[in-house]
Amino acid sequence: MRGTAIHAAAVILIFLLTPAGRVAASDTAYLTGGTVRGRALAMGGAYSSLEDDFSSGLYNPAAFRVNAARTERRYRLMFNPLGSAVAFREYSRYDREYSVDREMTDDEALRAAALLFKGAVFTAPAVDFGIVLHEPVVRDASGMMLRKRFLSAESLNHETFHTAFMAVKIAPSVALGLSGTLYRIRINGRDEYGSGHTFGVLLDPTPKMKVGVTYVQMPEEAEDFRAGIENIGTGSITGGVSYSPDDKTLLSVDVRNMNRDDRPASREIHTGVERVVGRRVALRAGYFRAKGTSNDTFSFGVGILPGWDRLSKFRYSTRNDLISYTFITEESTPDRRWHVLSLLLRF
């Protein structure tokens, strides 16, 4: 399987470095400082019914899982050395406003070092806890001006969020979840803060099918923070269904804003598919059409799965990508392209 993983990684690099993977800079955004949303975005954001650890904590906290078997108490620490290394490089050349500055201050060094630690999770037979730190915002087109360079920490300097989440299994086929999020917003060069929360329910009607429902509330200052390519609005309810016809295939569908008719994404349908090739490579695709338009959004992704299951302490852990790459193309005026690169190490 090592050869398969190497080939998949080569495909990612070739795509990024050739003209097929690039468009005009004015139409391109990069998200390379985050850790946990590559898989979800590759599947069109149809993630409210998918069990996972960090990613599900952001989309449906009831689907948050650390240990799939729920037979033990364990904790995990999560790290992203890529984001921290990029920040150290950036701060040696620029200040926080990205004016040329060849001297790194103590504050900048601490900020760069802090990006190494991305979160922690804990599992027990009936409950899971987790916290994820320093996630960049996926905003609408107005935020793309901050994301013109590959492998940049620029977006993390302006608008980020931290989330803590908890999932409780109240019955064999029912779980409830709650998350709280702290948003950092840059207004006129100053950091402002706001908070939001998400409620979630996950049902397991059959071994192959799961149903998820979530309610999202964001602060007024950051109500568009998940509008770009996720189309999640504040005060909205999302419902989703996922189905696994076999152990290596996953199909998912989400319906956005089911409770509101006045939202841009009301009743918007998002779809996703994933297929695991061998044991270590996951191929993904997603699609949705913006409500009331003919604008289609397509997403494609590949994830390299780690060999953690070979170690006894990770044998029943829910899986995370070791590294993932997602490409998203949006039809709009003008058309937009997103490149999302995530790296996650856990211990």
Short mmCIF file of C-alpha atoms in Angstrom, two decimals:
data_model
loop_
_atom_site.label_atom_id
_atom_site.label_comp_id
_atom_site.label_asym_id
_atom_site.label_seq_id
_atom_site.Cartn_x
_atom_site.Cartn_y
_atom_site.Cartn_z
CA MET A 1 0.00 0.00 0.00
CA ARG A 2 2.98 2.32 0.42
CA GLY A 3 3.32 2.57 -3.38
CA THR A 4 -0.34 3.52 -3.74
CA ALA A 5 -0.01 6.29 -1.16
CA ILE A 6 3.14 7.62 -2.89
CA HIS A 7 1.35 7.67 -6.24
CA ALA A 8 -1.61 9.53 -4.74
CA ALA A 9 0.71 12.11 -3.18
CA ALA A 10 2.43 12.54 -6.55
CA VAL A 11 -0.93 13.22 -8.19
CA ILE A 12 -1.57 16.00 -5.66
CA LEU A 13 1.78 17.65 -6.35
CA ILE A 14 1.45 17.35 -10.14
CA PHE A 15 -2.00 18.91 -10.01
CA LEU A 16 -0.77 21.83 -7.91
CA LEU A 17 2.31 22.49 -10.02
CA THR A 18 0.88 22.19 -13.53
CA PRO A 19 -1.41 24.58 -15.43
CA ALA A 20 -4.34 22.17 -14.99
CA GLY A 21 -4.27 22.88 -11.29
CA ARG A 22 -3.95 26.66 -11.56
CA VAL A 23 -6.12 29.52 -12.76
CA ALA A 24 -5.78 33.27 -12.66
CA ALA A 25 -4.75 34.52 -9.25
CA SER A 26 -7.82 36.72 -9.00
CA ASP A 27 -10.00 33.59 -9.05
CA THR A 28 -7.98 31.37 -6.75
CA ALA A 29 -8.00 30.89 -2.98
CA TYR A 30 -5.83 28.62 -0.83
CA LEU A 31 -6.63 27.15 2.58
CA THR A 32 -3.44 25.55 3.85
CA GLY A 33 -3.38 26.44 7.53
CA GLY A 34 -6.30 24.28 8.61
CA THR A 35 -6.51 20.67 9.61
CA VAL A 36 -9.94 19.16 9.66
CA ARG A 37 -12.22 20.16 6.79
CA GLY A 38 -10.51 18.71 3.72
CA ARG A 39 -12.64 15.57 3.66
CA ALA A 40 -15.91 17.40 4.32
CA LEU A 41 -15.30 20.02 1.64
CA ALA A 42 -14.30 17.34 -0.88
CA MET A 43 -17.69 15.68 -0.30
CA GLY A 44 -19.62 18.84 -1.09
CA GLY A 45 -20.14 19.68 2.58
CA ALA A 46 -22.62 16.78 2.86
CA TYR A 47 -21.29 15.87 6.28
CA SER A 48 -24.03 16.21 8.89
CA SER A 49 -24.53 12.42 9.12
CA LEU A 50 -20.90 11.26 8.86
CA GLU A 51 -19.06 9.98 11.91
CA ASP A 52 -15.52 11.28 12.29
CA ASP A 53 -13.54 13.10 14.93
CA PHE A 54 -12.55 16.72 14.25
CA SER A 55 -14.51 17.19 11.02
CA SER A 56 -17.77 15.90 12.44
CA GLY A 57 -17.29 18.06 15.50
CA LEU A 58 -17.59 21.09 13.21
CA TYR A 59 -20.53 19.84 11.14
CA ASN A 60 -22.54 17.75 13.59
CA PRO A 61 -21.13 17.38 17.11
CA ALA A 62 -23.41 14.38 17.73
CA ALA A 63 -21.41 12.49 15.08
CA PHE A 64 -18.10 13.23 16.82
CA ARG A 65 -16.26 9.97 17.58
CA VAL A 66 -12.82 9.30 19.00
CA ASN A 67 -13.11 5.55 19.56
CA ALA A 68 -15.41 3.65 17.23
CA ALA A 69 -15.82 0.71 19.60
CA ARG A 70 -16.49 2.91 22.68
CA THR A 71 -14.86 0.29 24.89
CA GLU A 72 -12.14 2.34 26.55
CA ARG A 73 -11.04 5.72 27.83
CA ARG A 74 -8.47 7.37 25.61
CA TYR A 75 -7.17 10.81 24.77
CA ARG A 76 -5.49 12.05 21.61
CA LEU A 77 -3.39 15.13 20.91
CA MET A 78 -3.49 16.63 17.41
CA PHE A 79 -0.70 18.55 15.64
CA ASN A 80 -0.17 20.30 12.32
CA PRO A 81 3.57 21.01 11.83
CA LEU A 82 2.93 22.36 8.33
CA GLY A 83 0.88 25.34 9.51
CA SER A 84 3.40 26.25 12.20
CA ALA A 85 6.38 25.99 9.83
CA VAL A 86 4.67 28.19 7.26
CA ALA A 87 3.87 30.80 9.94
CA PHE A 88 7.50 30.93 11.10
CA ARG A 89 8.59 31.52 7.51
CA GLU A 90 5.95 34.21 6.97
CA TYR A 91 6.72 36.12 10.17
CA SER A 92 10.40 36.22 9.30
CA ARG A 93 9.44 38.26 6.21
CA TYR A 94 6.28 40.17 7.13
CA ASP A 95 4.42 41.57 10.11
CA ARG A 96 0.82 40.63 10.98
CA GLU A 97 -0.55 43.08 8.41
CA TYR A 98 1.80 41.60 5.80
CA SER A 99 3.94 44.65 5.37
CA VAL A 100 7.60 43.83 4.75
CA ASP A 101 9.32 43.25 8.09
CA ARG A 102 12.49 41.18 8.28
CA GLU A 103 12.52 40.87 12.08
CA MET A 104 10.35 38.36 13.94
CA THR A 105 8.97 39.65 17.23
CA ASP A 106 8.37 37.53 20.33
CA ASP A 107 4.61 37.83 19.78
CA GLU A 108 4.92 36.59 16.20
CA ALA A 109 7.11 33.67 17.28
CA LEU A 110 4.57 32.65 19.93
CA ARG A 111 1.73 32.86 17.40
CA ALA A 112 3.63 30.66 14.96
CA ALA A 113 4.49 28.11 17.66
CA ALA A 114 0.87 28.00 18.84
CA LEU A 115 -0.26 26.85 15.38
CA LEU A 116 1.56 23.55 15.90
CA PHE A 117 -1.00 22.32 18.44
CA LYS A 118 -4.38 21.86 16.74
CA GLY A 119 -6.44 20.24 19.46
CA ALA A 120 -7.17 17.35 21.77
CA VAL A 121 -9.88 14.71 22.09
CA PHE A 122 -11.03 12.34 24.83
CA THR A 123 -13.30 9.32 24.66
CA ALA A 124 -15.22 7.26 27.23
CA PRO A 125 -17.88 4.57 26.70
CA ALA A 126 -20.78 7.05 26.69
CA VAL A 127 -19.26 10.42 25.84
CA ASP A 128 -16.63 12.07 23.60
CA PHE A 129 -15.02 15.49 24.09
CA GLY A 130 -12.82 17.50 21.77
CA ILE A 131 -11.38 20.90 20.99
CA VAL A 132 -9.97 22.18 17.70
CA LEU A 133 -7.88 25.35 17.49
CA HIS A 134 -6.87 27.88 14.86
CA GLU A 135 -9.13 26.90 11.98
CA PRO A 136 -9.22 29.41 9.09
CA VAL A 137 -12.57 30.80 8.01
CA VAL A 138 -14.06 29.66 4.70
CA ARG A 139 -15.75 32.91 3.81
CA ASP A 140 -17.52 34.12 0.66
CA ALA A 141 -15.82 35.87 -2.25
CA SER A 142 -15.03 38.99 -0.23
CA GLY A 143 -12.56 37.03 1.87
CA MET A 144 -10.65 35.56 -1.07
CA MET A 145 -8.37 38.58 -1.27
CA LEU A 146 -6.57 37.23 1.80
CA ARG A 147 -5.79 33.85 0.25
CA LYS A 148 -3.79 34.40 -2.90
CA ARG A 149 -0.68 32.41 -2.00
CA PHE A 150 -0.17 28.70 -1.58
CA LEU A 151 1.30 27.61 1.79
CA SER A 152 0.54 30.91 3.50
CA ALA A 153 -0.55 31.65 7.05
CA GLU A 154 -2.11 34.96 6.00
CA SER A 155 -5.73 33.88 6.48
CA LEU A 156 -4.94 32.66 10.01
CA ASN A 157 -3.86 36.19 10.93
CA HIS A 158 -7.18 37.74 10.09
CA GLU A 159 -10.16 35.53 10.80
CA THR A 160 -10.12 32.18 12.61
CA PHE A 161 -12.19 30.18 15.06
CA HIS A 162 -11.74 27.68 17.91
CA THR A 163 -14.38 25.05 18.70
CA ALA A 164 -15.06 22.73 21.64
CA PHE A 165 -17.56 19.91 21.19
CA MET A 166 -19.14 17.02 23.06
CA ALA A 167 -21.17 13.99 21.94
CA VAL A 168 -23.26 11.80 24.26
CA LYS A 169 -24.75 8.46 23.23
CA ILE A 170 -28.13 8.34 25.00
CA ALA A 171 -29.34 5.10 23.36
CA PRO A 172 -27.80 2.42 21.13
CA SER A 173 -28.96 4.27 18.01
CA VAL A 174 -29.22 7.88 19.23
CA ALA A 175 -26.50 10.46 20.03
CA LEU A 176 -26.76 14.12 20.95
CA GLY A 177 -24.04 16.73 20.50
CA LEU A 178 -23.22 20.31 21.39
CA SER A 179 -20.37 22.56 20.29
CA GLY A 180 -19.31 26.09 21.23
CA THR A 181 -17.24 28.25 18.89
CA LEU A 182 -15.17 31.38 19.50
CA TYR A 183 -14.62 33.49 16.38
CA ARG A 184 -11.83 36.04 15.91
CA ILE A 185 -12.71 38.84 13.52
CA ARG A 186 -10.50 41.63 12.15
CA ILE A 187 -12.33 44.95 12.03
CA ASN A 188 -10.34 48.05 11.08
CA GLY A 189 -7.09 46.32 12.02
CA ARG A 190 -8.33 45.25 15.46
CA ASP A 191 -9.21 41.77 16.74
CA GLU A 192 -12.85 41.43 17.74
CA TYR A 193 -14.42 38.26 19.17
CA GLY A 194 -17.82 36.59 18.98
CA SER A 195 -19.24 33.21 19.98
CA GLY A 196 -21.67 30.72 18.49
CA HIS A 197 -22.93 27.19 19.03
CA THR A 198 -24.22 24.11 17.23
CA PHE A 199 -26.70 21.46 18.37
CA GLY A 200 -26.74 18.06 16.69
CA VAL A 201 -28.57 14.73 16.63
CA LEU A 202 -27.34 11.51 15.02
CA LEU A 203 -29.54 8.44 14.44
CA ASP A 204 -28.40 4.96 13.38
CA PRO A 205 -31.57 3.37 11.97
CA THR A 206 -29.60 0.56 10.29
CA PRO A 207 -25.95 -0.58 10.37
CA LYS A 208 -25.41 0.93 6.91
CA MET A 209 -27.37 4.17 7.28
CA LYS A 210 -27.08 7.24 9.49
CA VAL A 211 -29.28 10.32 9.78
CA GLY A 212 -28.05 13.66 11.13
CA VAL A 213 -29.74 16.96 12.02
CA THR A 214 -27.92 20.14 13.12
CA TYR A 215 -28.81 23.67 14.19
CA VAL A 216 -26.11 26.36 13.81
CA GLN A 217 -26.00 29.77 15.50
CA MET A 218 -23.22 32.28 14.77
CA PRO A 219 -22.62 35.81 16.09
CA GLU A 220 -23.98 38.71 14.05
CA GLU A 221 -20.48 39.96 13.24
CA ALA A 222 -19.52 36.56 11.78
CA GLU A 223 -22.79 35.32 10.32
CA ASP A 224 -21.20 34.83 6.88
CA PHE A 225 -18.16 32.96 8.20
CA ARG A 226 -19.37 29.64 6.78
CA ALA A 227 -21.10 31.05 3.71
CA GLY A 228 -18.23 30.40 1.32
CA ILE A 229 -18.29 26.89 -0.27
CA GLU A 230 -20.07 25.47 2.81
CA ASN A 231 -23.29 27.54 2.49
CA ILE A 232 -24.08 27.17 6.20
CA GLY A 233 -26.02 30.15 7.55
CA THR A 234 -26.70 31.26 11.10
CA GLY A 235 -30.01 30.13 12.60
CA SER A 236 -30.25 27.30 10.07
CA ILE A 237 -31.15 23.63 10.36
CA THR A 238 -29.39 21.10 8.13
CA GLY A 239 -30.50 17.50 7.70
CA GLY A 240 -28.53 14.70 6.10
CA VAL A 241 -28.44 10.99 5.32
CA SER A 242 -25.42 8.79 4.63
CA TYR A 243 -25.34 5.23 3.34
CA SER A 244 -22.50 2.69 3.10
CA PRO A 245 -23.26 -0.06 0.58
CA ASP A 246 -19.96 -1.71 1.56
CA ASP A 247 -17.00 -1.11 3.86
CA LYS A 248 -15.13 1.03 1.33
CA THR A 249 -17.91 3.17 -0.16
CA LEU A 250 -19.84 6.05 1.38
CA LEU A 251 -22.67 8.15 -0.09
CA SER A 252 -24.06 11.26 1.62
CA VAL A 253 -26.73 13.92 1.06
CA ASP A 254 -27.40 17.12 3.04
CA VAL A 255 -30.23 19.63 2.76
CA ARG A 256 -29.29 23.13 3.96
CA ASN A 257 -31.55 25.60 5.79
CA MET A 258 -34.60 23.38 6.05
CA ASN A 259 -36.26 25.74 8.54
CA ARG A 260 -35.90 28.99 6.56
CA ASP A 261 -37.34 30.04 3.23
CA ASP A 262 -35.63 33.44 3.17
CA ARG A 263 -32.05 32.19 3.16
CA PRO A 264 -29.84 32.15 0.03
CA ALA A 265 -29.22 28.42 0.54
CA SER A 266 -32.71 27.38 1.73
CA ARG A 267 -33.48 23.77 0.71
CA GLU A 268 -30.14 23.57 -1.08
CA ILE A 269 -29.02 19.97 -1.71
CA HIS A 270 -25.38 18.94 -1.22
CA THR A 271 -24.11 15.49 -2.24
CA GLY A 272 -20.88 13.59 -1.66
CA VAL A 273 -19.24 10.24 -2.35
CA GLU A 274 -16.11 8.54 -1.05
CA ARG A 275 -14.35 5.36 -2.13
CA VAL A 276 -11.35 3.86 -0.33
CA VAL A 277 -8.81 2.27 -2.65
CA GLY A 278 -6.75 -0.41 -0.98
CA ARG A 279 -6.32 0.50 2.69
CA ARG A 280 -4.66 3.91 2.65
CA VAL A 281 -6.11 6.07 -0.16
CA ALA A 282 -9.56 7.67 -0.18
CA LEU A 283 -10.98 9.29 -3.32
CA ARG A 284 -13.84 11.79 -2.91
CA ALA A 285 -16.17 14.00 -4.91
CA GLY A 286 -19.03 16.37 -4.15
CA TYR A 287 -21.59 18.58 -5.88
CA PHE A 288 -24.22 21.21 -5.20
CA ARG A 289 -25.99 23.94 -7.15
CA ALA A 290 -26.48 27.34 -5.53
CA LYS A 291 -30.17 27.90 -4.91
CA GLY A 292 -32.03 29.92 -7.53
CA THR A 293 -29.08 29.88 -9.96
CA SER A 294 -27.46 27.68 -12.56
CA ASN A 295 -24.13 27.94 -10.72
CA ASP A 296 -22.67 24.54 -9.97
CA THR A 297 -19.96 23.76 -7.42
CA PHE A 298 -17.87 20.63 -7.93
CA SER A 299 -15.29 19.29 -5.51
CA PHE A 300 -12.71 16.53 -5.76
CA GLY A 301 -10.31 15.23 -3.18
CA VAL A 302 -7.82 12.58 -2.19
CA GLY A 303 -6.84 11.60 1.33
CA ILE A 304 -3.92 9.51 2.56
CA LEU A 305 -5.06 7.40 5.52
CA PRO A 306 -2.50 6.61 8.22
CA GLY A 307 -1.46 3.17 9.40
CA TRP A 308 -2.39 3.95 13.00
CA ASP A 309 -4.61 0.86 13.19
CA ARG A 310 -1.43 -1.21 13.38
CA LEU A 311 -0.86 0.18 16.87
CA SER A 312 -3.05 -1.26 19.60
CA LYS A 313 -3.97 2.11 21.13
CA PHE A 314 -5.34 3.32 17.77
CA ARG A 315 -6.95 0.06 16.66
CA TYR A 316 -10.53 1.19 17.25
CA SER A 317 -10.01 4.88 16.62
CA THR A 318 -12.12 6.66 14.06
CA ARG A 319 -9.95 7.62 11.16
CA ASN A 320 -8.54 10.94 10.11
CA ASP A 321 -6.57 11.70 6.98
CA LEU A 322 -2.87 11.99 7.55
CA ILE A 323 -2.81 14.37 4.61
CA SER A 324 -5.55 15.45 2.24
CA TYR A 325 -5.93 17.67 -0.78
CA THR A 326 -9.24 19.08 -2.05
CA PHE A 327 -9.93 21.07 -5.21
CA ILE A 328 -13.18 23.03 -5.50
CA THR A 329 -14.49 24.88 -8.53
CA GLU A 330 -17.39 27.32 -8.20
CA GLU A 331 -19.37 28.76 -11.09
CA SER A 332 -19.96 32.42 -10.26
CA THR A 333 -18.98 35.87 -11.48
CA PRO A 334 -16.07 35.38 -11.81
CA ASP A 335 -15.55 31.64 -11.44
CA ARG A 336 -13.58 30.69 -8.34
CA ARG A 337 -11.17 27.91 -7.47
CA TRP A 338 -10.16 26.70 -4.02
CA HIS A 339 -7.19 24.55 -3.05
CA VAL A 340 -7.42 23.01 0.42
CA LEU A 341 -4.42 21.18 1.89
CA SER A 342 -4.61 19.60 5.35
CA LEU A 343 -2.07 17.77 7.47
CA LEU A 344 -2.82 16.08 10.79
CA LEU A 345 -0.63 14.10 13.17
CA ARG A 346 -2.11 12.60 16.31
CA PHE A 347 -0.59 10.89 19.34
#
